[in-house]
Amino acid sequence: MFPAQFMHVSISIHALLLLCNGMVPFLSQGSALLKRVRYCKSCKAYIKGFDHHCPAFGNCIGQNNYVLFMILLAGFLTTEASYIVCLSQFSRGSQILGGTWFETDLAGSLVVSTMLFSLLQVIWQGVFFTWHLYCICFNIRTDEWINWKKYPEFQFVIQSQPGESFTRVMFKNPYDNDYLQNVKEFLSINC
């Protein structure tokens, strides 16, 4: 190993060893190996292409499972929407929703409560799915969007004009290509 060559790298040597299984070649700060590696506090691990830590699955969503995560979200949405359609057809056929609340029996209450639960699921999953589609189209991760001020590659510094005493830092996504290229890049990620 060449320890002096790691002086220019902003990520710890521990992270590099984890990523490379101990076989660390010469790396510069702009190395493709270090591109978009982020630390997850929940897992205490460095994740390539880190999007977020999913508490429902107890797992990080990153480059290796992001496509699978989107397929899973689409499956959840489809399943919950199917429940709503089936339950509404059942309630229409059995005229559960036609009577008063006190006339509804246990089966009717179960149908109504399940339909409401499914509707709430579709709403939040739809928002979540739409957010991730946005992230895919603009080639940005959730963690990068929330914490962009922590990552220098997202900071565009506007120098102060003569007479002004401050500089402004604005958001700029260096990974954003056009929509089609971003989607192609997302689909080319290894699952």
PDB file of C-alpha atoms in Angstrom:
ATOM      1  CA  MET A   1       0.000   0.000   0.000  1.00  0.00           C
ATOM      2  CA  PHE A   2       0.967   3.603  -0.491  1.00  0.00           C
ATOM      3  CA  PRO A   3      -0.182   5.467   2.649  1.00  0.00           C
ATOM      4  CA  ALA A   4       1.120   8.844   1.504  1.00  0.00           C
ATOM      5  CA  GLN A   5      -1.185   8.760  -1.497  1.00  0.00           C
ATOM      6  CA  PHE A   6      -4.286   8.790   0.697  1.00  0.00           C
ATOM      7  CA  MET A   7      -3.603  12.272   2.048  1.00  0.00           C
ATOM      8  CA  HIS A   8      -5.725  13.838  -0.732  1.00  0.00           C
ATOM      9  CA  VAL A   9      -8.795  11.649  -0.185  1.00  0.00           C
ATOM     10  CA  SER A  10     -11.616  13.117   1.876  1.00  0.00           C
ATOM     11  CA  ILE A  11     -13.136   9.732   2.820  1.00  0.00           C
ATOM     12  CA  SER A  12     -11.455   7.723   5.549  1.00  0.00           C
ATOM     13  CA  ILE A  13      -9.077   4.875   4.820  1.00  0.00           C
ATOM     14  CA  HIS A  14     -11.483   2.582   6.665  1.00  0.00           C
ATOM     15  CA  ALA A  15     -14.142   3.328   4.049  1.00  0.00           C
ATOM     16  CA  LEU A  16     -11.712   2.619   1.236  1.00  0.00           C
ATOM     17  CA  LEU A  17     -10.739  -0.698   2.748  1.00  0.00           C
ATOM     18  CA  LEU A  18     -14.407  -1.655   3.058  1.00  0.00           C
ATOM     19  CA  LEU A  19     -15.070  -0.720  -0.562  1.00  0.00           C
ATOM     20  CA  CYS A  20     -12.022  -2.449  -1.973  1.00  0.00           C
ATOM     21  CA  ASN A  21     -11.803  -5.476   0.342  1.00  0.00           C
ATOM     22  CA  GLY A  22      -8.351  -4.366   1.431  1.00  0.00           C
ATOM     23  CA  MET A  23      -6.985  -4.056  -2.121  1.00  0.00           C
ATOM     24  CA  VAL A  24      -6.622  -0.284  -2.462  1.00  0.00           C
ATOM     25  CA  PRO A  25      -4.905   1.011  -5.594  1.00  0.00           C
ATOM     26  CA  PHE A  26      -3.797   4.632  -6.036  1.00  0.00           C
ATOM     27  CA  LEU A  27      -6.885   6.799  -5.651  1.00  0.00           C
ATOM     28  CA  SER A  28      -7.358  10.448  -6.324  1.00  0.00           C
ATOM     29  CA  GLN A  29     -10.150  12.570  -4.881  1.00  0.00           C
ATOM     30  CA  GLY A  30     -12.061  12.449  -8.189  1.00  0.00           C
ATOM     31  CA  SER A  31     -11.770   8.673  -8.468  1.00  0.00           C
ATOM     32  CA  ALA A  32     -14.815   6.842  -9.825  1.00  0.00           C
ATOM     33  CA  LEU A  33     -14.496   4.413  -6.922  1.00  0.00           C
ATOM     34  CA  LEU A  34     -15.225   7.206  -4.437  1.00  0.00           C
ATOM     35  CA  LYS A  35     -18.066   8.739  -6.448  1.00  0.00           C
ATOM     36  CA  ARG A  36     -21.206   9.130  -4.338  1.00  0.00           C
ATOM     37  CA  VAL A  37     -20.078   7.022  -1.400  1.00  0.00           C
ATOM     38  CA  ARG A  38     -21.952   8.125   1.716  1.00  0.00           C
ATOM     39  CA  TYR A  39     -21.965   7.032   5.332  1.00  0.00           C
ATOM     40  CA  CYS A  40     -25.128   5.609   6.908  1.00  0.00           C
ATOM     41  CA  LYS A  41     -25.321   6.357  10.622  1.00  0.00           C
ATOM     42  CA  SER A  42     -27.940   3.650  11.165  1.00  0.00           C
ATOM     43  CA  CYS A  43     -25.921   0.840   9.577  1.00  0.00           C
ATOM     44  CA  LYS A  44     -22.542   2.355  10.444  1.00  0.00           C
ATOM     45  CA  ALA A  45     -21.372   1.567   6.932  1.00  0.00           C
ATOM     46  CA  TYR A  46     -20.269   3.357   3.771  1.00  0.00           C
ATOM     47  CA  ILE A  47     -22.765   2.810   0.966  1.00  0.00           C
ATOM     48  CA  LYS A  48     -22.100   3.490  -2.720  1.00  0.00           C
ATOM     49  CA  GLY A  49     -24.974   5.466  -4.246  1.00  0.00           C
ATOM     50  CA  PHE A  50     -26.596   5.899  -0.806  1.00  0.00           C
ATOM     51  CA  ASP A  51     -30.171   7.182  -1.109  1.00  0.00           C
ATOM     52  CA  HIS A  52     -31.605   6.645   2.358  1.00  0.00           C
ATOM     53  CA  HIS A  53     -31.820   4.182   5.208  1.00  0.00           C
ATOM     54  CA  CYS A  54     -35.158   2.389   5.055  1.00  0.00           C
ATOM     55  CA  PRO A  55     -36.449   1.772   8.602  1.00  0.00           C
ATOM     56  CA  ALA A  56     -39.191  -0.518   7.286  1.00  0.00           C
ATOM     57  CA  PHE A  57     -36.617  -2.958   5.904  1.00  0.00           C
ATOM     58  CA  GLY A  58     -33.779  -2.076   8.280  1.00  0.00           C
ATOM     59  CA  ASN A  59     -31.515  -1.675   5.278  1.00  0.00           C
ATOM     60  CA  CYS A  60     -29.821   1.038   3.269  1.00  0.00           C
ATOM     61  CA  ILE A  61     -31.093   1.838  -0.197  1.00  0.00           C
ATOM     62  CA  GLY A  62     -28.118   2.427  -2.455  1.00  0.00           C
ATOM     63  CA  GLN A  63     -26.679   1.638  -5.842  1.00  0.00           C
ATOM     64  CA  ASN A  64     -26.920  -2.129  -5.456  1.00  0.00           C
ATOM     65  CA  ASN A  65     -30.614  -2.259  -4.543  1.00  0.00           C
ATOM     66  CA  TYR A  66     -32.191   0.995  -5.778  1.00  0.00           C
ATOM     67  CA  VAL A  67     -33.801  -0.584  -8.856  1.00  0.00           C
ATOM     68  CA  LEU A  68     -35.182  -3.404  -6.725  1.00  0.00           C
ATOM     69  CA  PHE A  69     -36.488  -0.845  -4.233  1.00  0.00           C
ATOM     70  CA  MET A  70     -38.384   0.975  -7.007  1.00  0.00           C
ATOM     71  CA  ILE A  71     -39.856  -2.316  -8.252  1.00  0.00           C
ATOM     72  CA  LEU A  72     -40.942  -3.087  -4.700  1.00  0.00           C
ATOM     73  CA  LEU A  73     -42.592   0.340  -4.347  1.00  0.00           C
ATOM     74  CA  ALA A  74     -44.427  -0.139  -7.647  1.00  0.00           C
ATOM     75  CA  GLY A  75     -45.579  -3.563  -6.446  1.00  0.00           C
ATOM     76  CA  PHE A  76     -46.877  -2.115  -3.177  1.00  0.00           C
ATOM     77  CA  LEU A  77     -48.765   0.603  -5.044  1.00  0.00           C
ATOM     78  CA  THR A  78     -50.304  -1.915  -7.432  1.00  0.00           C
ATOM     79  CA  THR A  79     -51.331  -4.240  -4.611  1.00  0.00           C
ATOM     80  CA  GLU A  80     -52.882  -1.500  -2.499  1.00  0.00           C
ATOM     81  CA  ALA A  81     -54.714  -0.028  -5.513  1.00  0.00           C
ATOM     82  CA  SER A  82     -56.053  -3.516  -6.296  1.00  0.00           C
ATOM     83  CA  TYR A  83     -57.351  -3.807  -2.723  1.00  0.00           C
ATOM     84  CA  ILE A  84     -59.205  -0.523  -3.102  1.00  0.00           C
ATOM     85  CA  VAL A  85     -60.789  -1.576  -6.400  1.00  0.00           C
ATOM     86  CA  CYS A  86     -61.791  -5.027  -5.104  1.00  0.00           C
ATOM     87  CA  LEU A  87     -63.128  -3.694  -1.821  1.00  0.00           C
ATOM     88  CA  SER A  88     -65.149  -0.964  -3.519  1.00  0.00           C
ATOM     89  CA  GLN A  89     -66.679  -3.515  -5.924  1.00  0.00           C
ATOM     90  CA  PHE A  90     -67.447  -5.827  -3.001  1.00  0.00           C
ATOM     91  CA  SER A  91     -69.038  -3.027  -0.991  1.00  0.00           C
ATOM     92  CA  ARG A  92     -71.146  -1.951  -3.980  1.00  0.00           C
ATOM     93  CA  GLY A  93     -72.261  -5.518  -4.639  1.00  0.00           C
ATOM     94  CA  SER A  94     -73.183  -6.211  -1.027  1.00  0.00           C
ATOM     95  CA  GLN A  95     -74.514  -2.675  -0.492  1.00  0.00           C
ATOM     96  CA  ILE A  96     -72.369  -2.174   2.616  1.00  0.00           C
ATOM     97  CA  LEU A  97     -71.994   1.535   2.012  1.00  0.00           C
ATOM     98  CA  GLY A  98     -75.737   2.032   1.356  1.00  0.00           C
ATOM     99  CA  GLY A  99     -76.950   1.823   4.964  1.00  0.00           C
ATOM    100  CA  THR A 100     -76.220   3.926   8.005  1.00  0.00           C
ATOM    101  CA  TRP A 101     -73.081   3.426  10.089  1.00  0.00           C
ATOM    102  CA  PHE A 102     -75.040   1.570  12.789  1.00  0.00           C
ATOM    103  CA  GLU A 103     -76.528  -0.842  10.233  1.00  0.00           C
ATOM    104  CA  THR A 104     -73.100  -1.936   9.044  1.00  0.00           C
ATOM    105  CA  ASP A 105     -72.132  -5.340  10.408  1.00  0.00           C
ATOM    106  CA  LEU A 106     -68.668  -6.624  11.282  1.00  0.00           C
ATOM    107  CA  ALA A 107     -67.870  -7.614   7.685  1.00  0.00           C
ATOM    108  CA  GLY A 108     -68.883  -4.178   6.470  1.00  0.00           C
ATOM    109  CA  SER A 109     -66.748  -2.478   9.093  1.00  0.00           C
ATOM    110  CA  LEU A 110     -63.808  -4.635   8.099  1.00  0.00           C
ATOM    111  CA  VAL A 111     -64.277  -3.754   4.420  1.00  0.00           C
ATOM    112  CA  VAL A 112     -64.546  -0.024   5.126  1.00  0.00           C
ATOM    113  CA  SER A 113     -61.557   0.061   7.484  1.00  0.00           C
ATOM    114  CA  THR A 114     -59.405  -1.975   5.090  1.00  0.00           C
ATOM    115  CA  MET A 115     -60.398   0.298   2.225  1.00  0.00           C
ATOM    116  CA  LEU A 116     -59.459   3.404   4.235  1.00  0.00           C
ATOM    117  CA  PHE A 117     -56.143   1.855   5.284  1.00  0.00           C
ATOM    118  CA  SER A 118     -55.377   0.926   1.673  1.00  0.00           C
ATOM    119  CA  LEU A 119     -56.277   4.430   0.521  1.00  0.00           C
ATOM    120  CA  LEU A 120     -53.857   5.968   3.037  1.00  0.00           C
ATOM    121  CA  GLN A 121     -51.179   3.501   1.931  1.00  0.00           C
ATOM    122  CA  VAL A 122     -51.668   4.429  -1.732  1.00  0.00           C
ATOM    123  CA  ILE A 123     -51.436   8.131  -0.921  1.00  0.00           C
ATOM    124  CA  TRP A 124     -48.133   8.007   0.983  1.00  0.00           C
ATOM    125  CA  GLN A 125     -46.617   5.346  -1.279  1.00  0.00           C
ATOM    126  CA  GLY A 126     -47.655   7.382  -4.323  1.00  0.00           C
ATOM    127  CA  VAL A 127     -45.933  10.471  -2.952  1.00  0.00           C
ATOM    128  CA  PHE A 128     -42.850   8.419  -2.060  1.00  0.00           C
ATOM    129  CA  PHE A 129     -42.779   6.750  -5.498  1.00  0.00           C
ATOM    130  CA  THR A 130     -43.213  10.116  -7.247  1.00  0.00           C
ATOM    131  CA  TRP A 131     -40.336  11.556  -5.192  1.00  0.00           C
ATOM    132  CA  HIS A 132     -38.050   8.714  -6.240  1.00  0.00           C
ATOM    133  CA  LEU A 133     -39.059   9.092  -9.897  1.00  0.00           C
ATOM    134  CA  TYR A 134     -38.095  12.763  -9.596  1.00  0.00           C
ATOM    135  CA  CYS A 135     -34.739  11.756  -8.084  1.00  0.00           C
ATOM    136  CA  ILE A 136     -34.124   9.299 -10.925  1.00  0.00           C
ATOM    137  CA  CYS A 137     -34.997  11.871 -13.591  1.00  0.00           C
ATOM    138  CA  PHE A 138     -32.617  14.436 -12.078  1.00  0.00           C
ATOM    139  CA  ASN A 139     -29.975  11.896 -10.979  1.00  0.00           C
ATOM    140  CA  ILE A 140     -29.922  12.871  -7.330  1.00  0.00           C
ATOM    141  CA  ARG A 141     -30.267  10.826  -4.173  1.00  0.00           C
ATOM    142  CA  THR A 142     -32.516  11.672  -1.238  1.00  0.00           C
ATOM    143  CA  ASP A 143     -29.530  12.071   1.092  1.00  0.00           C
ATOM    144  CA  GLU A 144     -27.810  14.393  -1.389  1.00  0.00           C
ATOM    145  CA  TRP A 145     -30.954  16.526  -1.737  1.00  0.00           C
ATOM    146  CA  ILE A 146     -31.444  16.889   2.020  1.00  0.00           C
ATOM    147  CA  ASN A 147     -27.765  17.300   2.953  1.00  0.00           C
ATOM    148  CA  TRP A 148     -26.398  19.087  -0.119  1.00  0.00           C
ATOM    149  CA  LYS A 149     -24.565  21.646   2.021  1.00  0.00           C
ATOM    150  CA  LYS A 150     -22.407  18.821   3.430  1.00  0.00           C
ATOM    151  CA  TYR A 151     -21.186  17.744  -0.015  1.00  0.00           C
ATOM    152  CA  PRO A 152     -18.881  20.167  -1.845  1.00  0.00           C
ATOM    153  CA  GLU A 153     -19.740  18.844  -5.306  1.00  0.00           C
ATOM    154  CA  PHE A 154     -23.281  20.257  -4.906  1.00  0.00           C
ATOM    155  CA  GLN A 155     -22.161  23.703  -3.834  1.00  0.00           C
ATOM    156  CA  PHE A 156     -21.933  26.453  -6.417  1.00  0.00           C
ATOM    157  CA  VAL A 157     -20.220  29.468  -4.865  1.00  0.00           C
ATOM    158  CA  ILE A 158     -21.210  32.877  -6.158  1.00  0.00           C
ATOM    159  CA  GLN A 159     -18.511  35.351  -5.267  1.00  0.00           C
ATOM    160  CA  SER A 160     -19.548  38.624  -3.725  1.00  0.00           C
ATOM    161  CA  GLN A 161     -19.536  41.717  -5.883  1.00  0.00           C
ATOM    162  CA  PRO A 162     -17.355  44.679  -4.946  1.00  0.00           C
ATOM    163  CA  GLY A 163     -19.004  46.394  -2.018  1.00  0.00           C
ATOM    164  CA  GLU A 164     -20.780  43.225  -0.794  1.00  0.00           C
ATOM    165  CA  SER A 165     -19.434  41.430   2.250  1.00  0.00           C
ATOM    166  CA  PHE A 166     -20.781  37.928   1.643  1.00  0.00           C
ATOM    167  CA  THR A 167     -20.648  35.090  -0.851  1.00  0.00           C
ATOM    168  CA  ARG A 168     -23.661  32.951  -1.667  1.00  0.00           C
ATOM    169  CA  VAL A 169     -23.666  29.192  -1.941  1.00  0.00           C
ATOM    170  CA  MET A 170     -26.292  27.734  -4.224  1.00  0.00           C
ATOM    171  CA  PHE A 171     -27.279  24.171  -5.079  1.00  0.00           C
ATOM    172  CA  LYS A 172     -25.970  22.709  -8.337  1.00  0.00           C
ATOM    173  CA  ASN A 173     -26.285  19.031  -9.231  1.00  0.00           C
ATOM    174  CA  PRO A 174     -23.103  17.886 -11.014  1.00  0.00           C
ATOM    175  CA  TYR A 175     -24.588  14.458 -11.789  1.00  0.00           C
ATOM    176  CA  ASP A 176     -27.639  15.738 -13.678  1.00  0.00           C
ATOM    177  CA  ASN A 177     -27.629  14.994 -17.378  1.00  0.00           C
ATOM    178  CA  ASP A 178     -30.783  15.130 -19.470  1.00  0.00           C
ATOM    179  CA  TYR A 179     -33.754  13.045 -18.296  1.00  0.00           C
ATOM    180  CA  LEU A 180     -33.201  10.222 -20.760  1.00  0.00           C
ATOM    181  CA  GLN A 181     -29.514   9.858 -19.867  1.00  0.00           C
ATOM    182  CA  ASN A 182     -30.347   9.895 -16.146  1.00  0.00           C
ATOM    183  CA  VAL A 183     -32.952   7.135 -16.564  1.00  0.00           C
ATOM    184  CA  LYS A 184     -30.514   5.088 -18.682  1.00  0.00           C
ATOM    185  CA  GLU A 185     -27.885   5.469 -15.989  1.00  0.00           C
ATOM    186  CA  PHE A 186     -30.374   4.388 -13.329  1.00  0.00           C
ATOM    187  CA  LEU A 187     -31.393   1.300 -15.314  1.00  0.00           C
ATOM    188  CA  SER A 188     -27.767   0.360 -15.940  1.00  0.00           C
ATOM    189  CA  ILE A 189     -27.055   0.122 -12.189  1.00  0.00           C
ATOM    190  CA  ASN A 190     -26.328  -3.415 -11.085  1.00  0.00           C
ATOM    191  CA  CYS A 191     -29.092  -4.907  -8.972  1.00  0.00           C
TER     192      CYS A 191
END
